[in-house]
GROMACS .gro file of C-alpha atoms in nm:
model
  469
    1UNK     CA    1  -1.053   1.754   5.738
    2UNK     CA    2  -1.387   1.935   5.696
    3UNK     CA    3  -1.619   2.024   5.982
    4UNK     CA    4  -1.996   1.977   5.951
    5UNK     CA    5  -2.039   2.353   5.912
    6UNK     CA    6  -1.786   2.360   5.627
    7UNK     CA    7  -1.960   2.069   5.455
    8UNK     CA    8  -2.295   2.246   5.480
    9UNK     CA    9  -2.152   2.572   5.347
   10UNK     CA   10  -1.977   2.401   5.051
   11UNK     CA   11  -2.283   2.191   4.955
   12UNK     CA   12  -2.510   2.498   4.964
   13UNK     CA   13  -2.264   2.697   4.751
   14UNK     CA   14  -2.234   2.407   4.507
   15UNK     CA   15  -2.609   2.364   4.465
   16UNK     CA   16  -2.655   2.735   4.415
   17UNK     CA   17  -2.369   2.769   4.163
   18UNK     CA   18  -2.501   2.533   3.898
   19UNK     CA   19  -2.152   2.394   3.846
   20UNK     CA   20  -2.078   2.029   3.781
   21UNK     CA   21  -1.889   1.832   4.043
   22UNK     CA   22  -1.583   1.822   3.818
   23UNK     CA   23  -1.580   2.200   3.784
   24UNK     CA   24  -1.644   2.248   4.154
   25UNK     CA   25  -1.367   2.005   4.245
   26UNK     CA   26  -1.114   2.236   4.079
   27UNK     CA   27  -1.202   2.531   4.299
   28UNK     CA   28  -0.946   2.614   4.574
   29UNK     CA   29  -1.044   2.485   4.916
   30UNK     CA   30  -1.321   2.255   4.783
   31UNK     CA   31  -1.307   1.875   4.806
   32UNK     CA   32  -1.260   1.638   4.516
   33UNK     CA   33  -1.552   1.560   4.284
   34UNK     CA   34  -1.597   1.216   4.441
   35UNK     CA   35  -1.612   1.353   4.796
   36UNK     CA   36  -1.841   1.636   4.688
   37UNK     CA   37  -2.077   1.384   4.529
   38UNK     CA   38  -2.089   1.192   4.858
   39UNK     CA   39  -2.178   1.510   5.045
   40UNK     CA   40  -2.458   1.582   4.798
   41UNK     CA   41  -2.595   1.230   4.857
   42UNK     CA   42  -2.577   1.285   5.232
   43UNK     CA   43  -2.766   1.613   5.188
   44UNK     CA   44  -3.038   1.432   4.991
   45UNK     CA   45  -3.071   1.174   5.274
   46UNK     CA   46  -3.090   1.453   5.536
   47UNK     CA   47  -2.757   1.369   5.700
   48UNK     CA   48  -2.630   1.717   5.615
   49UNK     CA   49  -2.872   2.004   5.672
   50UNK     CA   50  -2.869   2.253   5.386
   51UNK     CA   51  -3.068   2.573   5.351
   52UNK     CA   52  -3.114   2.546   4.970
   53UNK     CA   53  -3.295   2.271   4.787
   54UNK     CA   54  -3.128   2.118   4.483
   55UNK     CA   55  -3.247   2.301   4.170
   56UNK     CA   56  -3.476   2.108   3.937
   57UNK     CA   57  -3.288   1.922   3.671
   58UNK     CA   58  -2.954   1.964   3.851
   59UNK     CA   59  -2.735   1.670   3.769
   60UNK     CA   60  -2.464   1.700   4.031
   61UNK     CA   61  -2.186   1.448   3.981
   62UNK     CA   62  -2.424   1.165   3.898
   63UNK     CA   63  -2.480   1.301   3.546
   64UNK     CA   64  -2.850   1.224   3.556
   65UNK     CA   65  -2.922   1.443   3.256
   66UNK     CA   66  -3.263   1.510   3.126
   67UNK     CA   67  -3.333   1.304   2.815
   68UNK     CA   68  -3.304   1.498   2.492
   69UNK     CA   69  -3.524   1.432   2.196
   70UNK     CA   70  -3.396   1.269   1.877
   71UNK     CA   71  -3.452   1.599   1.699
   72UNK     CA   72  -3.223   1.782   1.943
   73UNK     CA   73  -2.954   1.516   1.906
   74UNK     CA   74  -2.973   1.533   1.528
   75UNK     CA   75  -2.944   1.911   1.534
   76UNK     CA   76  -2.644   1.894   1.769
   77UNK     CA   77  -2.464   1.638   1.557
   78UNK     CA   78  -2.539   1.836   1.241
   79UNK     CA   79  -2.394   2.153   1.390
   80UNK     CA   80  -2.090   1.966   1.515
   81UNK     CA   81  -2.023   1.826   1.166
   82UNK     CA   82  -2.043   2.181   1.030
   83UNK     CA   83  -1.752   2.283   1.254
   84UNK     CA   84  -1.935   2.431   1.554
   85UNK     CA   85  -1.770   2.381   1.894
   86UNK     CA   86  -1.954   2.178   2.160
   87UNK     CA   87  -1.970   2.482   2.392
   88UNK     CA   88  -2.130   2.688   2.116
   89UNK     CA   89  -2.376   2.408   2.035
   90UNK     CA   90  -2.468   2.380   2.403
   91UNK     CA   91  -2.552   2.752   2.415
   92UNK     CA   92  -2.750   2.742   2.089
   93UNK     CA   93  -2.959   2.437   2.180
   94UNK     CA   94  -2.972   2.479   2.556
   95UNK     CA   95  -2.796   2.150   2.628
   96UNK     CA   96  -2.688   2.136   2.988
   97UNK     CA   97  -2.387   1.906   2.936
   98UNK     CA   98  -2.146   1.981   2.656
   99UNK     CA   99  -1.990   1.633   2.659
  100UNK     CA  100  -2.312   1.489   2.520
  101UNK     CA  101  -2.246   1.644   2.179
  102UNK     CA  102  -1.928   1.447   2.124
  103UNK     CA  103  -2.090   1.126   2.248
  104UNK     CA  104  -2.382   1.166   2.005
  105UNK     CA  105  -2.146   1.250   1.718
  106UNK     CA  106  -1.928   0.945   1.793
  107UNK     CA  107  -2.234   0.721   1.798
  108UNK     CA  108  -2.347   0.864   1.464
  109UNK     CA  109  -2.005   0.802   1.308
  110UNK     CA  110  -1.986   0.445   1.434
  111UNK     CA  111  -2.333   0.368   1.304
  112UNK     CA  112  -2.223   0.457   0.950
  113UNK     CA  113  -2.515   0.691   0.898
  114UNK     CA  114  -2.531   1.057   0.808
  115UNK     CA  115  -2.445   1.291   1.086
  116UNK     CA  116  -2.792   1.440   1.094
  117UNK     CA  117  -2.965   1.108   1.038
  118UNK     CA  118  -2.809   0.904   1.317
  119UNK     CA  119  -3.092   0.984   1.561
  120UNK     CA  120  -3.359   1.135   1.342
  121UNK     CA  121  -3.659   0.904   1.279
  122UNK     CA  122  -3.661   0.980   0.901
  123UNK     CA  123  -3.342   1.050   0.699
  124UNK     CA  124  -3.313   1.332   0.455
  125UNK     CA  125  -3.309   1.182   0.103
  126UNK     CA  126  -3.188   1.322  -0.229
  127UNK     CA  127  -3.302   1.663  -0.335
  128UNK     CA  128  -3.640   1.629  -0.496
  129UNK     CA  129  -3.696   1.286  -0.339
  130UNK     CA  130  -3.958   1.178  -0.090
  131UNK     CA  131  -3.739   1.254   0.212
  132UNK     CA  132  -3.664   1.605   0.088
  133UNK     CA  133  -4.031   1.675   0.017
  134UNK     CA  134  -4.125   1.559   0.365
  135UNK     CA  135  -3.852   1.777   0.517
  136UNK     CA  136  -3.971   2.082   0.325
  137UNK     CA  137  -4.327   2.009   0.431
  138UNK     CA  138  -4.220   1.991   0.795
  139UNK     CA  139  -4.022   2.313   0.756
  140UNK     CA  140  -4.326   2.492   0.615
  141UNK     CA  141  -4.586   2.365   0.856
  142UNK     CA  142  -4.442   2.096   1.076
  143UNK     CA  143  -4.225   2.086   1.384
  144UNK     CA  144  -3.882   2.057   1.216
  145UNK     CA  145  -3.651   2.348   1.287
  146UNK     CA  146  -3.546   2.533   0.966
  147UNK     CA  147  -3.188   2.561   1.088
  148UNK     CA  148  -3.163   2.186   1.152
  149UNK     CA  149  -3.324   2.117   0.815
  150UNK     CA  150  -3.070   2.337   0.639
  151UNK     CA  151  -2.785   2.161   0.820
  152UNK     CA  152  -2.919   1.817   0.727
  153UNK     CA  153  -2.961   1.913   0.362
  154UNK     CA  154  -2.608   2.056   0.355
  155UNK     CA  155  -2.462   1.738   0.504
  156UNK     CA  156  -2.663   1.532   0.259
  157UNK     CA  157  -2.522   1.728  -0.034
  158UNK     CA  158  -2.167   1.702   0.095
  159UNK     CA  159  -2.197   1.334   0.167
  160UNK     CA  160  -2.331   1.255  -0.180
  161UNK     CA  161  -2.029   1.428  -0.334
  162UNK     CA  162  -1.792   1.247  -0.099
  163UNK     CA  163  -1.951   0.910  -0.178
  164UNK     CA  164  -1.913   0.978  -0.550
  165UNK     CA  165  -1.543   1.038  -0.486
  166UNK     CA  166  -1.513   0.729  -0.268
  167UNK     CA  167  -1.641   0.512  -0.553
  168UNK     CA  168  -1.328   0.605  -0.748
  169UNK     CA  169  -1.111   0.396  -0.516
  170UNK     CA  170  -1.087   0.556  -0.170
  171UNK     CA  171  -1.217   0.362   0.128
  172UNK     CA  172  -1.316   0.645   0.363
  173UNK     CA  173  -1.309   1.020   0.404
  174UNK     CA  174  -0.972   1.021   0.582
  175UNK     CA  175  -0.806   0.838   0.293
  176UNK     CA  176  -0.894   1.110   0.038
  177UNK     CA  177  -0.595   1.328  -0.045
  178UNK     CA  178  -0.607   1.702   0.016
  179UNK     CA  179  -0.597   1.761  -0.359
  180UNK     CA  180  -0.908   1.548  -0.410
  181UNK     CA  181  -1.077   1.728  -0.122
  182UNK     CA  182  -1.003   2.058  -0.295
  183UNK     CA  183  -1.142   1.922  -0.623
  184UNK     CA  184  -1.454   1.809  -0.441
  185UNK     CA  185  -1.498   2.141  -0.266
  186UNK     CA  186  -1.461   2.341  -0.589
  187UNK     CA  187  -1.718   2.120  -0.759
  188UNK     CA  188  -1.963   2.195  -0.481
  189UNK     CA  189  -1.892   2.567  -0.489
  190UNK     CA  190  -1.940   2.585  -0.868
  191UNK     CA  191  -2.278   2.420  -0.823
  192UNK     CA  192  -2.389   2.691  -0.580
  193UNK     CA  193  -2.331   2.469  -0.279
  194UNK     CA  194  -2.223   2.548   0.079
  195UNK     CA  195  -1.970   2.805   0.189
  196UNK     CA  196  -1.596   2.746   0.201
  197UNK     CA  197  -1.598   2.737   0.580
  198UNK     CA  198  -1.865   2.467   0.584
  199UNK     CA  199  -1.683   2.260   0.320
  200UNK     CA  200  -1.345   2.270   0.495
  201UNK     CA  201  -1.506   2.182   0.830
  202UNK     CA  202  -1.690   1.884   0.685
  203UNK     CA  203  -1.391   1.754   0.486
  204UNK     CA  204  -1.153   1.814   0.779
  205UNK     CA  205  -0.898   2.017   0.584
  206UNK     CA  206  -0.745   2.348   0.686
  207UNK     CA  207  -0.825   2.655   0.481
  208UNK     CA  208  -0.458   2.708   0.398
  209UNK     CA  209  -0.422   2.354   0.260
  210UNK     CA  210  -0.745   2.392   0.067
  211UNK     CA  211  -0.629   2.718  -0.094
  212UNK     CA  212  -0.285   2.568  -0.172
  213UNK     CA  213  -0.433   2.278  -0.368
  214UNK     CA  214  -0.714   2.486  -0.520
  215UNK     CA  215  -0.458   2.719  -0.681
  216UNK     CA  216  -0.297   2.421  -0.852
  217UNK     CA  217  -0.608   2.245  -0.978
  218UNK     CA  218  -0.606   2.419  -1.315
  219UNK     CA  219  -0.228   2.415  -1.356
  220UNK     CA  220  -0.099   2.200  -1.645
  221UNK     CA  221   0.049   1.863  -1.557
  222UNK     CA  222   0.426   1.914  -1.547
  223UNK     CA  223   0.479   1.539  -1.581
  224UNK     CA  224   0.260   1.485  -1.887
  225UNK     CA  225   0.560   1.421  -2.112
  226UNK     CA  226   0.719   1.182  -1.863
  227UNK     CA  227   0.390   0.993  -1.832
  228UNK     CA  228   0.364   0.936  -2.207
  229UNK     CA  229   0.729   0.836  -2.233
  230UNK     CA  230   0.696   0.594  -1.939
  231UNK     CA  231   0.395   0.424  -2.097
  232UNK     CA  232   0.584   0.374  -2.423
  233UNK     CA  233   0.902   0.245  -2.256
  234UNK     CA  234   0.701   0.010  -2.036
  235UNK     CA  235   0.533  -0.141  -2.343
  236UNK     CA  236   0.870  -0.177  -2.517
  237UNK     CA  237   1.006  -0.372  -2.220
  238UNK     CA  238   0.713  -0.612  -2.239
  239UNK     CA  239   0.592  -0.500  -1.896
  240UNK     CA  240   0.901  -0.650  -1.733
  241UNK     CA  241   1.069  -0.340  -1.585
  242UNK     CA  242   1.003  -0.195  -1.240
  243UNK     CA  243   1.044   0.169  -1.141
  244UNK     CA  244   1.424   0.155  -1.100
  245UNK     CA  245   1.489   0.032  -1.454
  246UNK     CA  246   1.221   0.263  -1.590
  247UNK     CA  247   1.395   0.555  -1.419
  248UNK     CA  248   1.725   0.449  -1.579
  249UNK     CA  249   1.560   0.443  -1.921
  250UNK     CA  250   1.414   0.790  -1.861
  251UNK     CA  251   1.757   0.924  -1.766
  252UNK     CA  252   1.900   0.775  -2.085
  253UNK     CA  253   1.633   0.973  -2.272
  254UNK     CA  254   1.734   1.293  -2.091
  255UNK     CA  255   1.439   1.299  -1.848
  256UNK     CA  256   1.567   1.332  -1.491
  257UNK     CA  257   1.308   1.277  -1.219
  258UNK     CA  258   1.335   1.094  -0.889
  259UNK     CA  259   1.258   0.726  -0.843
  260UNK     CA  260   0.976   0.822  -0.608
  261UNK     CA  261   0.806   1.023  -0.884
  262UNK     CA  262   0.855   0.738  -1.134
  263UNK     CA  263   0.700   0.495  -0.888
  264UNK     CA  264   0.403   0.726  -0.832
  265UNK     CA  265   0.346   0.778  -1.205
  266UNK     CA  266   0.361   0.403  -1.270
  267UNK     CA  267   0.109   0.343  -0.993
  268UNK     CA  268  -0.123   0.611  -1.131
  269UNK     CA  269  -0.090   0.481  -1.486
  270UNK     CA  270  -0.140   0.117  -1.383
  271UNK     CA  271   0.205   0.008  -1.505
  272UNK     CA  272   0.245  -0.295  -1.280
  273UNK     CA  273   0.499  -0.574  -1.324
  274UNK     CA  274   0.328  -0.901  -1.245
  275UNK     CA  275   0.510  -1.174  -1.060
  276UNK     CA  276   0.418  -1.532  -0.995
  277UNK     CA  277   0.406  -1.625  -0.625
  278UNK     CA  278   0.689  -1.842  -0.505
  279UNK     CA  279   0.629  -2.216  -0.518
  280UNK     CA  280   0.841  -2.530  -0.484
  281UNK     CA  281   1.097  -2.569  -0.761
  282UNK     CA  282   1.183  -2.888  -0.945
  283UNK     CA  283   1.516  -3.042  -0.846
  284UNK     CA  284   1.736  -3.269  -1.053
  285UNK     CA  285   1.926  -3.402  -0.751
  286UNK     CA  286   1.955  -3.782  -0.786
  287UNK     CA  287   2.171  -3.875  -0.491
  288UNK     CA  288   2.543  -3.940  -0.453
  289UNK     CA  289   2.725  -4.087  -0.751
  290UNK     CA  290   3.097  -4.092  -0.690
  291UNK     CA  291   3.323  -3.833  -0.531
  292UNK     CA  292   3.201  -3.471  -0.564
  293UNK     CA  293   3.449  -3.184  -0.621
  294UNK     CA  294   3.477  -2.914  -0.353
  295UNK     CA  295   3.283  -2.586  -0.353
  296UNK     CA  296   3.536  -2.337  -0.491
  297UNK     CA  297   3.288  -2.048  -0.520
  298UNK     CA  298   3.167  -2.021  -0.157
  299UNK     CA  299   2.873  -1.802  -0.272
  300UNK     CA  300   3.105  -1.535  -0.414
  301UNK     CA  301   2.947  -1.495  -0.757
  302UNK     CA  302   3.178  -1.219  -0.880
  303UNK     CA  303   3.434  -1.245  -1.157
  304UNK     CA  304   3.698  -0.994  -1.265
  305UNK     CA  305   3.692  -1.095  -1.632
  306UNK     CA  306   3.470  -1.288  -1.870
  307UNK     CA  307   3.537  -1.661  -1.878
  308UNK     CA  308   3.655  -1.681  -1.514
  309UNK     CA  309   3.346  -1.825  -1.343
  310UNK     CA  310   3.050  -2.004  -1.497
  311UNK     CA  311   2.730  -2.123  -1.334
  312UNK     CA  312   2.493  -2.387  -1.464
  313UNK     CA  313   2.177  -2.568  -1.361
  314UNK     CA  314   1.855  -2.704  -1.510
  315UNK     CA  315   1.508  -2.550  -1.479
  316UNK     CA  316   1.170  -2.686  -1.586
  317UNK     CA  317   0.879  -2.520  -1.771
  318UNK     CA  318   0.538  -2.683  -1.729
  319UNK     CA  319   0.332  -2.618  -2.041
  320UNK     CA  320  -0.021  -2.750  -2.110
  321UNK     CA  321   0.088  -3.036  -2.338
  322UNK     CA  322   0.455  -3.096  -2.253
  323UNK     CA  323   0.746  -3.006  -2.029
  324UNK     CA  324   1.053  -2.819  -2.139
  325UNK     CA  325   1.391  -2.831  -1.962
  326UNK     CA  326   1.641  -2.547  -2.000
  327UNK     CA  327   2.013  -2.583  -1.928
  328UNK     CA  328   2.216  -2.256  -1.956
  329UNK     CA  329   2.569  -2.143  -1.876
  330UNK     CA  330   2.579  -1.806  -1.694
  331UNK     CA  331   2.897  -1.595  -1.685
  332UNK     CA  332   2.936  -1.430  -1.342
  333UNK     CA  333   3.127  -1.137  -1.491
  334UNK     CA  334   2.808  -0.970  -1.618
  335UNK     CA  335   2.533  -1.233  -1.602
  336UNK     CA  336   2.543  -1.307  -1.974
  337UNK     CA  337   2.396  -1.636  -2.098
  338UNK     CA  338   2.701  -1.788  -2.268
  339UNK     CA  339   2.515  -2.087  -2.412
  340UNK     CA  340   2.194  -2.280  -2.359
  341UNK     CA  341   2.006  -2.587  -2.471
  342UNK     CA  342   1.637  -2.682  -2.429
  343UNK     CA  343   1.483  -3.028  -2.447
  344UNK     CA  344   1.177  -3.226  -2.344
  345UNK     CA  345   1.402  -3.456  -2.137
  346UNK     CA  346   1.667  -3.360  -1.876
  347UNK     CA  347   1.922  -3.612  -2.002
  348UNK     CA  348   2.296  -3.621  -2.064
  349UNK     CA  349   2.256  -3.495  -2.421
  350UNK     CA  350   2.101  -3.172  -2.289
  351UNK     CA  351   2.385  -3.071  -2.055
  352UNK     CA  352   2.667  -3.212  -2.269
  353UNK     CA  353   2.551  -3.021  -2.577
  354UNK     CA  354   2.518  -2.702  -2.373
  355UNK     CA  355   2.872  -2.742  -2.239
  356UNK     CA  356   3.014  -2.807  -2.588
  357UNK     CA  357   2.858  -2.480  -2.710
  358UNK     CA  358   3.003  -2.287  -2.415
  359UNK     CA  359   3.353  -2.432  -2.462
  360UNK     CA  360   3.341  -2.336  -2.831
  361UNK     CA  361   3.281  -1.972  -2.728
  362UNK     CA  362   3.592  -1.957  -2.504
  363UNK     CA  363   3.881  -1.738  -2.607
  364UNK     CA  364   4.240  -1.850  -2.597
  365UNK     CA  365   4.372  -1.896  -2.246
  366UNK     CA  366   4.031  -1.893  -2.071
  367UNK     CA  367   3.984  -2.182  -1.825
  368UNK     CA  368   3.678  -2.097  -1.617
  369UNK     CA  369   3.551  -2.262  -1.301
  370UNK     CA  370   3.220  -2.440  -1.378
  371UNK     CA  371   2.999  -2.440  -1.069
  372UNK     CA  372   2.684  -2.654  -1.045
  373UNK     CA  373   2.469  -2.836  -0.793
  374UNK     CA  374   2.517  -3.205  -0.717
  375UNK     CA  375   2.279  -3.328  -0.984
  376UNK     CA  376   2.364  -3.654  -1.157
  377UNK     CA  377   2.400  -3.469  -1.489
  378UNK     CA  378   2.725  -3.310  -1.370
  379UNK     CA  379   2.871  -3.636  -1.233
  380UNK     CA  380   2.829  -3.856  -1.537
  381UNK     CA  381   3.143  -3.960  -1.727
  382UNK     CA  382   3.055  -3.757  -2.037
  383UNK     CA  383   3.040  -3.428  -1.839
  384UNK     CA  384   3.362  -3.502  -1.650
  385UNK     CA  385   3.550  -3.596  -1.969
  386UNK     CA  386   3.442  -3.274  -2.143
  387UNK     CA  387   3.551  -3.059  -1.847
  388UNK     CA  388   3.893  -3.227  -1.831
  389UNK     CA  389   3.945  -3.201  -2.207
  390UNK     CA  390   3.872  -2.826  -2.208
  391UNK     CA  391   4.072  -2.760  -1.892
  392UNK     CA  392   3.763  -2.651  -1.695
  393UNK     CA  393   3.770  -2.661  -1.315
  394UNK     CA  394   3.467  -2.831  -1.160
  395UNK     CA  395   3.295  -2.692  -0.848
  396UNK     CA  396   2.979  -2.815  -0.675
  397UNK     CA  397   2.738  -2.683  -0.417
  398UNK     CA  398   2.684  -2.849  -0.081
  399UNK     CA  399   2.435  -3.134  -0.083
  400UNK     CA  400   2.077  -3.005  -0.112
  401UNK     CA  401   2.182  -2.639  -0.065
  402UNK     CA  402   2.034  -2.418  -0.340
  403UNK     CA  403   2.179  -2.091  -0.198
  404UNK     CA  404   2.524  -2.218  -0.298
  405UNK     CA  405   2.412  -2.164  -0.659
  406UNK     CA  406   2.176  -1.873  -0.592
  407UNK     CA  407   2.299  -1.653  -0.880
  408UNK     CA  408   2.189  -1.914  -1.133
  409UNK     CA  409   1.860  -1.966  -0.945
  410UNK     CA  410   1.808  -1.590  -0.958
  411UNK     CA  411   1.841  -1.594  -1.336
  412UNK     CA  412   1.574  -1.866  -1.354
  413UNK     CA  413   1.343  -1.655  -1.138
  414UNK     CA  414   1.380  -1.347  -1.358
  415UNK     CA  415   1.340  -1.557  -1.671
  416UNK     CA  416   1.012  -1.709  -1.558
  417UNK     CA  417   0.871  -1.386  -1.417
  418UNK     CA  418   0.949  -1.184  -1.728
  419UNK     CA  419   0.895  -1.446  -1.996
  420UNK     CA  420   0.694  -1.748  -1.884
  421UNK     CA  421   0.439  -1.657  -1.616
  422UNK     CA  422   0.115  -1.465  -1.683
  423UNK     CA  423   0.097  -1.586  -2.043
  424UNK     CA  424  -0.126  -1.843  -2.203
  425UNK     CA  425   0.070  -2.123  -2.369
  426UNK     CA  426  -0.233  -2.309  -2.500
  427UNK     CA  427  -0.167  -2.452  -2.846
  428UNK     CA  428   0.206  -2.376  -2.836
  429UNK     CA  429   0.430  -2.663  -2.936
  430UNK     CA  430   0.789  -2.736  -2.842
  431UNK     CA  431   0.946  -2.570  -3.152
  432UNK     CA  432   0.746  -2.248  -3.106
  433UNK     CA  433   0.825  -2.236  -2.735
  434UNK     CA  434   1.199  -2.286  -2.788
  435UNK     CA  435   1.195  -2.013  -3.053
  436UNK     CA  436   1.030  -1.764  -2.815
  437UNK     CA  437   1.265  -1.871  -2.536
  438UNK     CA  438   1.564  -1.804  -2.760
  439UNK     CA  439   1.425  -1.460  -2.852
  440UNK     CA  440   1.400  -1.372  -2.482
  441UNK     CA  441   1.756  -1.486  -2.409
  442UNK     CA  442   1.883  -1.279  -2.703
  443UNK     CA  443   1.692  -0.980  -2.565
  444UNK     CA  444   1.833  -1.052  -2.218
  445UNK     CA  445   2.190  -1.043  -2.348
  446UNK     CA  446   2.150  -0.752  -2.587
  447UNK     CA  447   1.890  -0.519  -2.436
  448UNK     CA  448   1.797  -0.596  -2.074
  449UNK     CA  449   1.962  -0.333  -1.858
  450UNK     CA  450   2.102  -0.412  -1.513
  451UNK     CA  451   2.173  -0.175  -1.226
  452UNK     CA  452   2.498  -0.358  -1.139
  453UNK     CA  453   2.626  -0.285  -1.492
  454UNK     CA  454   2.550   0.087  -1.479
  455UNK     CA  455   2.209   0.033  -1.639
  456UNK     CA  456   2.355  -0.141  -1.942
  457UNK     CA  457   2.290  -0.483  -2.092
  458UNK     CA  458   2.562  -0.753  -2.069
  459UNK     CA  459   2.668  -0.712  -2.432
  460UNK     CA  460   2.664  -0.332  -2.410
  461UNK     CA  461   2.872  -0.351  -2.092
  462UNK     CA  462   3.132  -0.567  -2.265
  463UNK     CA  463   3.144  -0.332  -2.560
  464UNK     CA  464   3.196  -0.036  -2.329
  465UNK     CA  465   3.503  -0.214  -2.184
  466UNK     CA  466   3.635  -0.316  -2.525
  467UNK     CA  467   3.578  -0.684  -2.452
  468UNK     CA  468   3.337  -0.739  -2.741
  469UNK     CA  469   3.291  -0.603  -3.088
   0.00000   0.00000   0.00000
């Protein structure tokens, strides 16, 4: 496509222009950068006769740059960190290739060192330290450039302030919020530090965002009252409520803020609900023992009225010196614990006594369905006789299928998370444990609010419907 004369003319013009091959390749009528580089190589070997010799230090497309000193690299990186553009740095320092600045800066960032110290033989230390004294000595009589020294000291000052802020919980500069960046910048400016332009460039925040957050630094905390109220309500709940229930309590107190704000305040105040990680649960299943009744619930744990559908099961508490077994009856109408018994042995007396207490609480005409798993406790003659005498309808889950009784399992999970886990039970005997367990169940029925009940407790919900005094 190109004659020998055209090749000679283009190579001579390229060598005289001082352009890079990439820049020359974008000129109309000129070949691509790869082809132009081949022509330059041919000219060096004498295969293409050119009238002009290649200027000294010309890099062509091979990017054979002259090596820059560590001092020049440190100065370039320092200026780049201060917000200078690579083209401007190239003009100031006489660097022939602007792309080098970004490469040096990237290497400095990856090394984890200060921008100005990534290539310099000696880092700039704290003000008044040995490194600072050496830098000042070089600035007064040595070879260090005063402008580079000023940039390095500025970066050192900024970095010390950033590191102080990182110790408070952030992991890197990018993770610091704009508000914290504004706080940091104002602290530096009050101390007679760098200019606003230098601070915003180093912290990578726009001037408009900086000014927005700076204007609000001294403003009073509009959520101070909500914070204090949240702390008090969280302590009253025993640390059991998450942000949804806490927000419901705030609304009941007349404080209306969004759930997102409540969640943020709780995170800032350290109001965390602790939960025990899931682990295998104890099962009372003892195999088939006679004909099992059908599953009448089919995982529909809703009831239109109290006394229509009951759930029951047994859960185990492992304490340092003994084990405690709890057997409750849960009403699916509102989740209320109708009755419960606790014992050191999961025997027939435990479940039979619990059922007798529940039957005694029934009102006239109530004949609930009693749903359980296939444990042997609910297939013994004593249990069956009591159900038939009270007119209760028996229902059982599928063999080995805990989701068929998931509502009762869910109550056990909440009970253990809110009452049992994350507490030391050393030195607590069976009577004391049962007393505390009973206090929690009373609190659960009387005071623990539920979203499904309109943020009311089971007893309060029944009173609101006129179903309880």
